[in-house]
CSV table of C-alpha atoms in Angstrom, one decimal:
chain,number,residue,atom,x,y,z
A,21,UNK,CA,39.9,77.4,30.3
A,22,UNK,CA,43.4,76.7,30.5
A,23,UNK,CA,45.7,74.2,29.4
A,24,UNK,CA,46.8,70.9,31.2
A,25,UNK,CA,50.8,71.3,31.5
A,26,UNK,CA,52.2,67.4,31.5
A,27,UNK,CA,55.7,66.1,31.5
A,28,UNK,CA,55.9,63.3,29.4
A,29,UNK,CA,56.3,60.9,32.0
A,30,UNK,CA,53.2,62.7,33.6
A,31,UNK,CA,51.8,62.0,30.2
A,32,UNK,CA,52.0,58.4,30.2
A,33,UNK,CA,51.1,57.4,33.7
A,34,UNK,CA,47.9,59.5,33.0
A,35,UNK,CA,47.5,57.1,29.5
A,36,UNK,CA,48.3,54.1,31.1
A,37,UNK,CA,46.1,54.8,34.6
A,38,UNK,CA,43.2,55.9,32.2
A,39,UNK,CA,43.6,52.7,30.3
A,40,UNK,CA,43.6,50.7,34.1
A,41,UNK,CA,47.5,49.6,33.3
A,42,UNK,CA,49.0,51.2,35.7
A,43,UNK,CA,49.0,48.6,37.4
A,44,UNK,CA,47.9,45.8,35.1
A,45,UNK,CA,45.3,42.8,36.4
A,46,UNK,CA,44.0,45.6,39.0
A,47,UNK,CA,40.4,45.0,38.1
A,48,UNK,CA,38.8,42.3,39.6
A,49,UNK,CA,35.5,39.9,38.1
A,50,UNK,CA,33.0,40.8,36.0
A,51,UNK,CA,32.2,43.6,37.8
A,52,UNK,CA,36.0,45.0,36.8
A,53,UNK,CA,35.2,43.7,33.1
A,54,UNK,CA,32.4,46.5,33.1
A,55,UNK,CA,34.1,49.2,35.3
A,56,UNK,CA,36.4,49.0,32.2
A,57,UNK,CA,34.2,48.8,29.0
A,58,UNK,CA,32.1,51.8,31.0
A,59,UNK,CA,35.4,54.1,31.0
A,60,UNK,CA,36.8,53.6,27.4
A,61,UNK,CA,33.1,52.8,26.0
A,62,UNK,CA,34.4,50.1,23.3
A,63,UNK,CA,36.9,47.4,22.8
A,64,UNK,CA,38.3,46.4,19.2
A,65,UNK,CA,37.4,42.7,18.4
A,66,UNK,CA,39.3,40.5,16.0
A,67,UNK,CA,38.8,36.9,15.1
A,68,UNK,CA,42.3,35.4,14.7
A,69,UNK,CA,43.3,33.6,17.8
A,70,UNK,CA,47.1,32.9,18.1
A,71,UNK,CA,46.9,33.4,21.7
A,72,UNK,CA,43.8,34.5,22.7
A,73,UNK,CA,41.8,36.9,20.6
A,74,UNK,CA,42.1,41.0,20.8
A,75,UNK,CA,40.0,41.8,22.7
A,76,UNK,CA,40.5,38.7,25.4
A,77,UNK,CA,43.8,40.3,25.0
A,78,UNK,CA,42.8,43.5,26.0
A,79,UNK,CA,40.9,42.4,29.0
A,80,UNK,CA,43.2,39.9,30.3
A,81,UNK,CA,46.1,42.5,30.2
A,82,UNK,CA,43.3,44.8,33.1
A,83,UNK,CA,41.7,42.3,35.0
A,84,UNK,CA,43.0,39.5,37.2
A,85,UNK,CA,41.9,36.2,36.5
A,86,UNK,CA,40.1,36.6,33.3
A,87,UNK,CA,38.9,34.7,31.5
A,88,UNK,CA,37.0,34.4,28.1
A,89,UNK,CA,33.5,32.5,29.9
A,90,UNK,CA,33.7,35.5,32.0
A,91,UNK,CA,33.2,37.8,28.9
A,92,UNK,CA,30.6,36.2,26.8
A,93,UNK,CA,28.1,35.8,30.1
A,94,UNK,CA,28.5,39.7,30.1
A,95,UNK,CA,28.1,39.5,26.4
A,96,UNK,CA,25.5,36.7,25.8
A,97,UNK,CA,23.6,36.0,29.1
A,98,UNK,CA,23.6,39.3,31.1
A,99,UNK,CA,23.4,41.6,27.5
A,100,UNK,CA,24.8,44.3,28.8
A,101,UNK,CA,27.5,44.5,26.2
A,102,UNK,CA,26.9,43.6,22.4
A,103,UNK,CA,29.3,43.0,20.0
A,104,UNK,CA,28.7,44.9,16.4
A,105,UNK,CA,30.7,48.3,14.8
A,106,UNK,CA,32.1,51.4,16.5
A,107,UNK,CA,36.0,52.0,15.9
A,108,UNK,CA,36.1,48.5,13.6
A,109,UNK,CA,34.5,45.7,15.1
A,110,UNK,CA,33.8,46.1,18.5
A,111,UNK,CA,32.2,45.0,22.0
A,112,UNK,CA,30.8,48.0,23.5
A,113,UNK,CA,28.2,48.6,26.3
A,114,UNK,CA,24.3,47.7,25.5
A,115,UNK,CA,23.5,50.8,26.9
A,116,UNK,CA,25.1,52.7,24.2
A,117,UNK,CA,22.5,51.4,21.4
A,118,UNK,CA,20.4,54.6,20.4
A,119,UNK,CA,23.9,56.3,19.7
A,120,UNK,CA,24.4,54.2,16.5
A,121,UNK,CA,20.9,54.4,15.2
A,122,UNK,CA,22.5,56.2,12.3
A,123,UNK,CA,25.3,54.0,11.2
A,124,UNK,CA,22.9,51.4,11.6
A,125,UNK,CA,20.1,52.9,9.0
A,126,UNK,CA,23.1,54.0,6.9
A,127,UNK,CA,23.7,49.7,6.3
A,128,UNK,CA,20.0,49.8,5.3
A,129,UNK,CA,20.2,52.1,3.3
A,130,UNK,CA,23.7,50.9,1.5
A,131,UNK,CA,21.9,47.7,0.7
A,132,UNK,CA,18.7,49.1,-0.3
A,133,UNK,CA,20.4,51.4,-3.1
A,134,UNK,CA,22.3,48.5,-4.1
A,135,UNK,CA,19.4,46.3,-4.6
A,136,UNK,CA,21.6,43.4,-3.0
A,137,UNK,CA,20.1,40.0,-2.7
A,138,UNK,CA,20.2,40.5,1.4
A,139,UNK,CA,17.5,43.2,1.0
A,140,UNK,CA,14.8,40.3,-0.6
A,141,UNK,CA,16.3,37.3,1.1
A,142,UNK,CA,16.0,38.8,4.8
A,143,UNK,CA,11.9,38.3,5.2
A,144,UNK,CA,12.0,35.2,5.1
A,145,UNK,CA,15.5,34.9,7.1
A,146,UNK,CA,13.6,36.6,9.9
A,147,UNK,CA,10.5,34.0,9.6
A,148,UNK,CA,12.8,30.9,9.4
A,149,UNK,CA,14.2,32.8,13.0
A,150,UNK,CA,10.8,33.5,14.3
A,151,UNK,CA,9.7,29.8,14.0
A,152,UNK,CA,13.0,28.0,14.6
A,153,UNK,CA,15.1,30.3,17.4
A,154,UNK,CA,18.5,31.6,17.2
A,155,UNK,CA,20.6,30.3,13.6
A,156,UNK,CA,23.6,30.4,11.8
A,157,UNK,CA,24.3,30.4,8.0
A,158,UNK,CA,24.9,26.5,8.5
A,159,UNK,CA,21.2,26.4,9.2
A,160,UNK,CA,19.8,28.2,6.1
A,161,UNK,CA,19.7,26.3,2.2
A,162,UNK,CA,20.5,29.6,0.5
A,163,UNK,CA,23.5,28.2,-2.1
A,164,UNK,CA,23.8,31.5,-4.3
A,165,UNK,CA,26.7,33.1,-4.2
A,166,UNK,CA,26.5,37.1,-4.0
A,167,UNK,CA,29.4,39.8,-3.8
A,168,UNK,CA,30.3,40.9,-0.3
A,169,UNK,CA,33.0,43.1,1.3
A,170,UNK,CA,35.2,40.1,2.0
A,171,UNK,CA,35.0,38.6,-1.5
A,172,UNK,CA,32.2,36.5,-2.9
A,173,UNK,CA,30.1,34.2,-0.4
A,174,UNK,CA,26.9,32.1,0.0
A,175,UNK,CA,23.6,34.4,0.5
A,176,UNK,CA,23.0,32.8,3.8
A,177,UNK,CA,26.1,34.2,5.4
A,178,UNK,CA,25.1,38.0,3.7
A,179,UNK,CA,21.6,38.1,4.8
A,180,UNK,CA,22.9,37.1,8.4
A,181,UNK,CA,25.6,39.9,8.2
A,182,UNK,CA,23.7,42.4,6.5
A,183,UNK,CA,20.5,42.2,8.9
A,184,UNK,CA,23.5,42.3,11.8
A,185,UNK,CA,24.7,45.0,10.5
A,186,UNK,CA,21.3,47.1,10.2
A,187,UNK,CA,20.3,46.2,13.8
A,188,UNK,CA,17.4,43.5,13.1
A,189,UNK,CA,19.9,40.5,14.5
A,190,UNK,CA,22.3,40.3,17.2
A,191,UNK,CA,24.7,37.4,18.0
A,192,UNK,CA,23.1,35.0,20.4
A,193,UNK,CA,26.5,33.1,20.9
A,194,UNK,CA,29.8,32.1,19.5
A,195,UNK,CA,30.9,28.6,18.6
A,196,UNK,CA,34.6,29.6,18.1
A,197,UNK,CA,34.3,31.7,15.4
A,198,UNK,CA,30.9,30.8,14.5
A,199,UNK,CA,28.2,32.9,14.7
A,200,UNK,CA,24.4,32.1,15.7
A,201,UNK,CA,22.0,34.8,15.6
A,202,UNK,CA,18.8,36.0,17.1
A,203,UNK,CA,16.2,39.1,16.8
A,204,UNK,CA,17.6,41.7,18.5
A,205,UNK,CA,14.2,42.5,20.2
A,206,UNK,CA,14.6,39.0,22.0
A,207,UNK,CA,17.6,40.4,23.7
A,208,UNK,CA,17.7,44.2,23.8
A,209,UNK,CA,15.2,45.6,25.9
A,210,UNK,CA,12.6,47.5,23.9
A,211,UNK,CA,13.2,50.8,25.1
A,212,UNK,CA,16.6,50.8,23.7
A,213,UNK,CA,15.2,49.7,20.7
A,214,UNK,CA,12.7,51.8,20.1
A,215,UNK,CA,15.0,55.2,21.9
A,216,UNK,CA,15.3,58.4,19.4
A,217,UNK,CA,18.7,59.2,17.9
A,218,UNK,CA,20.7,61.0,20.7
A,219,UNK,CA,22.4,63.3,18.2
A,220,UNK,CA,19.6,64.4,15.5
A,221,UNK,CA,22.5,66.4,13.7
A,222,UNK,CA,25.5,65.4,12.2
A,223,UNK,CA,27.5,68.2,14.3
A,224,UNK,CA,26.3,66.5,17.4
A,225,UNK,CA,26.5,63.3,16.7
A,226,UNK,CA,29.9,64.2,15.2
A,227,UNK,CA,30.8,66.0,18.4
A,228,UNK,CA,29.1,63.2,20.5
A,229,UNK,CA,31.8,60.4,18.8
A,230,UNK,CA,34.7,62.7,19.0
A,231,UNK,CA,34.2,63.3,22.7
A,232,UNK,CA,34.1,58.8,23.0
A,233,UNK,CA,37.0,58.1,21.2
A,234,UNK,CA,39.1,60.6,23.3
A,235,UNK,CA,37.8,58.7,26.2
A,236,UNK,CA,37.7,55.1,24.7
A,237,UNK,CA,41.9,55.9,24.4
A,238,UNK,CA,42.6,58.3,26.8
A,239,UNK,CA,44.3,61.2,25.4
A,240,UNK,CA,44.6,62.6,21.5
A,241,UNK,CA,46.0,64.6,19.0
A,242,UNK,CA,44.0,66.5,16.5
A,243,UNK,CA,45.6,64.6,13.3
A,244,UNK,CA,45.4,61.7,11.2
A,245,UNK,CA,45.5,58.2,12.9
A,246,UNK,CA,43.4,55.1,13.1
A,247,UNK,CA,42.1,56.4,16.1
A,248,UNK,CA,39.6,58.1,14.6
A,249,UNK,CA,38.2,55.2,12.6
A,250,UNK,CA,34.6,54.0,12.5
A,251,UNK,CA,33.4,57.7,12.9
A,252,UNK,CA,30.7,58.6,10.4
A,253,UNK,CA,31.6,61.4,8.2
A,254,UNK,CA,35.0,62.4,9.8
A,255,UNK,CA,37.6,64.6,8.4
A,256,UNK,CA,40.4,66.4,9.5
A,257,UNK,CA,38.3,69.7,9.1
A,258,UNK,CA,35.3,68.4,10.8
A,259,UNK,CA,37.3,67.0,13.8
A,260,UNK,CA,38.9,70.3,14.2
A,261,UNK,CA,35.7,72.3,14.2
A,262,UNK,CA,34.3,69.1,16.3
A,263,UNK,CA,37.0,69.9,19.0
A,264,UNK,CA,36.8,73.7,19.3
A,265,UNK,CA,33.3,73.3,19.8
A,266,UNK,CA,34.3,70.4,23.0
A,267,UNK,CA,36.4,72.5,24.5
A,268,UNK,CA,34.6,75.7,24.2
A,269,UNK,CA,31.9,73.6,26.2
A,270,UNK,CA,34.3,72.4,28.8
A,271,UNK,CA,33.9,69.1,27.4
A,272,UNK,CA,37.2,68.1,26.6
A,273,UNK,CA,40.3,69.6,28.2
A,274,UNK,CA,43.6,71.2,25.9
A,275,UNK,CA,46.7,69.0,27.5
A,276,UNK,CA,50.3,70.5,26.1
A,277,UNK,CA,53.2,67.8,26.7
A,278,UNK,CA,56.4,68.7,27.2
A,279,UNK,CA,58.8,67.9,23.9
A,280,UNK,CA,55.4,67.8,21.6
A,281,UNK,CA,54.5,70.5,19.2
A,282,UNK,CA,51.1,69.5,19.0
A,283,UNK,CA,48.3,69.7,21.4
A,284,UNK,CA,46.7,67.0,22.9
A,285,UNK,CA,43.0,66.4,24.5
A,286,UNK,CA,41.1,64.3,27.2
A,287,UNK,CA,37.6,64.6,28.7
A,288,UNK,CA,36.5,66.6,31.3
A,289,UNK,CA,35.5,64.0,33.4
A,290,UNK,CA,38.8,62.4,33.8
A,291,UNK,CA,40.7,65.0,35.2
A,292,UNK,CA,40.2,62.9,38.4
A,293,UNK,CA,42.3,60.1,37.3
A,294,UNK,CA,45.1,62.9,35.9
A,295,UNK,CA,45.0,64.3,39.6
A,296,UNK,CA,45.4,61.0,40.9
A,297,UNK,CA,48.9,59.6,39.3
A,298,UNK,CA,50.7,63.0,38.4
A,299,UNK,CA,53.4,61.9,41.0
A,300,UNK,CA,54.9,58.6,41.0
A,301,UNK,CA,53.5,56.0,43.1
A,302,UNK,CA,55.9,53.3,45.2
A,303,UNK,CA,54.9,49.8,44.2
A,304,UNK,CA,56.8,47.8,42.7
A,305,UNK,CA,56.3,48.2,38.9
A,306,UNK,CA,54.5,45.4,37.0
A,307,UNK,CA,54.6,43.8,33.4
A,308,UNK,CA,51.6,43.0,30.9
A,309,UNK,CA,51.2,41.7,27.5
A,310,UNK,CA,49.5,44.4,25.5
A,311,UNK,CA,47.2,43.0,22.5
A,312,UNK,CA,47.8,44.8,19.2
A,313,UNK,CA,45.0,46.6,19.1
A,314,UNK,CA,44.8,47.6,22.1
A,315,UNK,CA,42.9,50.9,23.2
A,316,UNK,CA,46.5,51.4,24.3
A,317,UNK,CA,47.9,51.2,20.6
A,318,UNK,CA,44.9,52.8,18.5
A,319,UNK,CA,47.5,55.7,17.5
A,320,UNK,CA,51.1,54.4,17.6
A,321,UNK,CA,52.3,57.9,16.7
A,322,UNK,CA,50.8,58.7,20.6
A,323,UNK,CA,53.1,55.5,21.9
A,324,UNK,CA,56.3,56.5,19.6
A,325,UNK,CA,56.0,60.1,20.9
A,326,UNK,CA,55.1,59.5,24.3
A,327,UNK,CA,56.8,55.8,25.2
A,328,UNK,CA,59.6,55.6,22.2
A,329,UNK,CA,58.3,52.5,21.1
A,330,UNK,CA,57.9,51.9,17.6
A,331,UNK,CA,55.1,49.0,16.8
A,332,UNK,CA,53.7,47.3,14.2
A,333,UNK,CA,51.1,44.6,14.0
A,334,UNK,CA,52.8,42.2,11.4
A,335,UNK,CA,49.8,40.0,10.6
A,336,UNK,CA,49.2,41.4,7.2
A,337,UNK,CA,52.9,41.8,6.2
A,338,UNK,CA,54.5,39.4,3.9
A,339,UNK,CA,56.5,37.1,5.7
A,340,UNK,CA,59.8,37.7,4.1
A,341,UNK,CA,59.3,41.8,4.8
A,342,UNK,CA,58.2,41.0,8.8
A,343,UNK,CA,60.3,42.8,11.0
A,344,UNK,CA,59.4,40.7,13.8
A,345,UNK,CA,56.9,38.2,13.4
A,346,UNK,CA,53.3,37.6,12.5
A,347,UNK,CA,51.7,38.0,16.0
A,348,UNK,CA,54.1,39.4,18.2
A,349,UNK,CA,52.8,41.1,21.4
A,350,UNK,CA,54.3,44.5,23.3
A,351,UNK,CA,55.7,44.1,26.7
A,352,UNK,CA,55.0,46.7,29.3
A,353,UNK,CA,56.8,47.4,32.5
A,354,UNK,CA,55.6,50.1,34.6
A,355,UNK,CA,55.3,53.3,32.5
A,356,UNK,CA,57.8,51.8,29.6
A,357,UNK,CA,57.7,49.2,27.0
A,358,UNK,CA,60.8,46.9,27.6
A,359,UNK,CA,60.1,43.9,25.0
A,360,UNK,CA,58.0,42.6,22.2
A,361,UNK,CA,57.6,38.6,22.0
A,362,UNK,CA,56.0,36.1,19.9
A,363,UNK,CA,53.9,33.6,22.1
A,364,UNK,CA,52.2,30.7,20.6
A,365,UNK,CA,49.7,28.3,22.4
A,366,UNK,CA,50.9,24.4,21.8
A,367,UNK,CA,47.3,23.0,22.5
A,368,UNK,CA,48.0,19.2,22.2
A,369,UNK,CA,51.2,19.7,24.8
A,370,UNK,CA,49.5,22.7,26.6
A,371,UNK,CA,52.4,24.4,27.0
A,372,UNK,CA,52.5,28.3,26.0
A,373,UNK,CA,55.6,28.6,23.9
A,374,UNK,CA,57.7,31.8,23.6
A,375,UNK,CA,59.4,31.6,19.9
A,376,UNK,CA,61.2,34.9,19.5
A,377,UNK,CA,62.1,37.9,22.3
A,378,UNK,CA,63.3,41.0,21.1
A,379,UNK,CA,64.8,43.2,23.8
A,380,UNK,CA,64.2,47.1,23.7
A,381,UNK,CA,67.4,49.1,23.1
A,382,UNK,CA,68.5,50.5,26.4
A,383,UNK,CA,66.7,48.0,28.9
A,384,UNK,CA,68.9,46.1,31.3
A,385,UNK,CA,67.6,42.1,31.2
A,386,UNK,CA,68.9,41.4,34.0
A,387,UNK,CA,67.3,44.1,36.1
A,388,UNK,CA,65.9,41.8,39.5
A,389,UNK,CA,63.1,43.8,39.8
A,390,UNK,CA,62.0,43.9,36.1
A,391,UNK,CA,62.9,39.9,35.9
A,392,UNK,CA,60.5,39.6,38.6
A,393,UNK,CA,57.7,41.3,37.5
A,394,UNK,CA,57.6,39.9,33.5
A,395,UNK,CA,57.5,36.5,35.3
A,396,UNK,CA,54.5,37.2,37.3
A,397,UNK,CA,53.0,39.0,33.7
A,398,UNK,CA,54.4,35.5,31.8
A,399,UNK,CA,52.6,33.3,34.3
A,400,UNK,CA,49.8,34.8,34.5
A,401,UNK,CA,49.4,35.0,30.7
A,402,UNK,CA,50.0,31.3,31.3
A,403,UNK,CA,47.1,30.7,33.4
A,404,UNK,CA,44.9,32.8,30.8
A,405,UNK,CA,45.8,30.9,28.0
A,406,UNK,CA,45.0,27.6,29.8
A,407,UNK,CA,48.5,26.0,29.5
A,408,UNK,CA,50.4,24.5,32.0
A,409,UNK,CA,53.8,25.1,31.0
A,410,UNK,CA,56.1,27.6,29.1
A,411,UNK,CA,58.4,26.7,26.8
A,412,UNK,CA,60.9,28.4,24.9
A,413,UNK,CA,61.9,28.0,21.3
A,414,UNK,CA,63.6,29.4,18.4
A,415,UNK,CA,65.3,32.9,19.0
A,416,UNK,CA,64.4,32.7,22.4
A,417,UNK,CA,66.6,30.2,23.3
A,418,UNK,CA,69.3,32.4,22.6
A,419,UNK,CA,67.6,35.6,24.8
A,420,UNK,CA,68.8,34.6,27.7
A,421,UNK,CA,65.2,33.4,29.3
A,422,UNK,CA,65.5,30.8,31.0
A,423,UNK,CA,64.4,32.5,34.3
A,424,UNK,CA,60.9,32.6,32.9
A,425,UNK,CA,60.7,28.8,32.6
A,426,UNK,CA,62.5,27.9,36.0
């Protein structure tokens, strides 16, 4: 089969439509929510909350009027999405259980050869569950301190994690940042459960994974990149072989960009969206704030080649080497980045406060049009956060912005 020929700028409407950005907030309740996580399979979780969480990030960037309630009765009432692993931590879509049935007996196993104190402890976790309902390590008088990824912590929080992470617990809800679990057969129907593993070979589940995270971002390169993370076994050598065999099948399409030397790839199945948004369209561009680990952002090499836009989630930089700022957020307009900001969320004066604004070389700020549309995005980011104002501060003072507080 033949390549896919795409400008660049054919390149990133394609992206962007696949990602349901072009336009932003064009998804509507949770039914949008799910039209979403069913396209790109998974979205990347992270606790820290600045303004908003990642993945509420992610979702209120794609569907108007989100808001986090909205999420967590898909998640925690409905069950058909569960939070646990796939690129990092993720939500993905219940339905997609029997596909990790591997990486979940691999955290069995892991333990098991460790002989770690979760292995022995997690009988009688499960009892105390069985007779008491859903719990948290709060709950649970086990003092001992054990080693863990994350540095040493109190048995009950490992035998919680560890019986997460092997599939015998799922979170029943979220107080904040809390976590209360269940038995996953209370919540995940048994069929699911009890389903065969999909891919009995490593080459197909290897080709099976490949094939999502194409999807879950949209289009990629054959290389290095955190876009690949969270996939069992993966190498550059497997991921090649893993590819020829996709697009031998028809599987995955070959897509060669204008001004790239390498080869990019997207699914089969959305060659429909591609046909859809090769031309430009003629409504008025829009803005969104773009989470930093966006689907969008999974591999930044993709948005520097593709969008020249060079970004870098600061949170784990030292402060005095920060470029910008600890969690800054990428502005997009239309098919371009034109900004990155630093928002904070002033919770006793509800007002959403904008402390630094870093133009993008090249952008005109006082474009009507653009003005326009990033104070739509700004309010409704706004509304999302639960504020009632927006207040500038610091650097932004001096950016010239006082059109997004009028």
């Amino acid at each position: 089969m033949d390549a896919i020929h795409l400008t660049q700028a054919q390149a990133r409407r394609f992206f962007l439509s696949h990602q349901r950005l072009l336009p932003p907030r064009s998804l509507e309740g949770k039914a949008g929510l799910l039209e979403f996580f069913k396209r790109v399979r998974c979205v990347q979780f992270d606790p820290i909350d600045v303004t908003g969480r990642n993945h509420e990030l992610v979702l209120q960037a794609r569907v108007k009027g989100f808001s986090t309630p909205m999420l967590y009765e898909a998640l925690y009432e409905d069950r058909a999405l569960v939070d646990t692993f796939d690129k990092n931590m993720c939500i993905y879509c219940t339905e997609d259980w029997p596909y990790f049935r591997r990486n979940r007996e691999g955290a069995r196993r892991y333990f098991e050869t460790k002989s770690h104190p979760v292995v022995d402890a997690a009988g009688s976790v499960r009892d105390e569950i069985e007779r008491r309902g859903p719990l948290s390590s709060a709950d649970l008088e086990m003092e001992e301190a054990v080693r863990w990824p994350w540095g040493s912590t109190r048995l009950a929080r490992a035998v919680l994690e560890a019986m997460y992470f092997w599939g015998e617990l799922v979170v029943h809800r979220k107080v904040g940042v809390r976590k209360i679990y269940d038995l996953a057969e209370r919540h995940i129907s048994r069929v699911l459960l009890e389903a065969p593993e999909p891919n009995p070979s490593f080459e197909s589940y290897h080709d099976w994974h490949i094939h999502r995270r194409v999807g879950s971002i949209g289009l990629m390169a054959c290389r290095g990149t955190e876009g690949w993370l969270g996939i069992e076994g993966t190498d550059s050598a497997r991921r090649t072989d893993s590819i020829k065999r996709l697009v031998a099948r028809g599987d995955l399409r070959q897509v060669n960009i204008e001004g790239i030397s390498v080869p990019f790839y997207m699914r089969r199945e959305d060659e429909g969206t591609l046909g859809a948004c090769l031309n430009p369209g003629t409504d008025a561009p829009r803005a969104a704030a773009i989470a930093p680990l966006d689907n969008l952002m999974w591999d930044r090499r993709n948005i520097r080649e593709l969008f020249g836009f060079d970004y870098t989630w600061e949170v784990y930089v030292p402060p005095g080497k920060r470029r910008y700022g600890y969690y800054v957020l990428p502005l997009l307009y239309g098919d371009r980045f034109v900004a990155r900001f630093e928002p904070v969320r002033d919770r006793k004066s509800k007002a959403m406060v904008i402390k630094n604004w870093w133009w993008e070389d090249g952008v005109d700020p006082a474009a009507a049009d653009m003005r326009r549309a990033i104070a739509t995005c700004i309010d409704a980011f706004r509304v999302f956060l639960g504020c009632d104002t927006v207040r500038l501060d610091g650097k932004a003072v001096d950016a010239g912005l006082s059109w997004l507080t009028g």
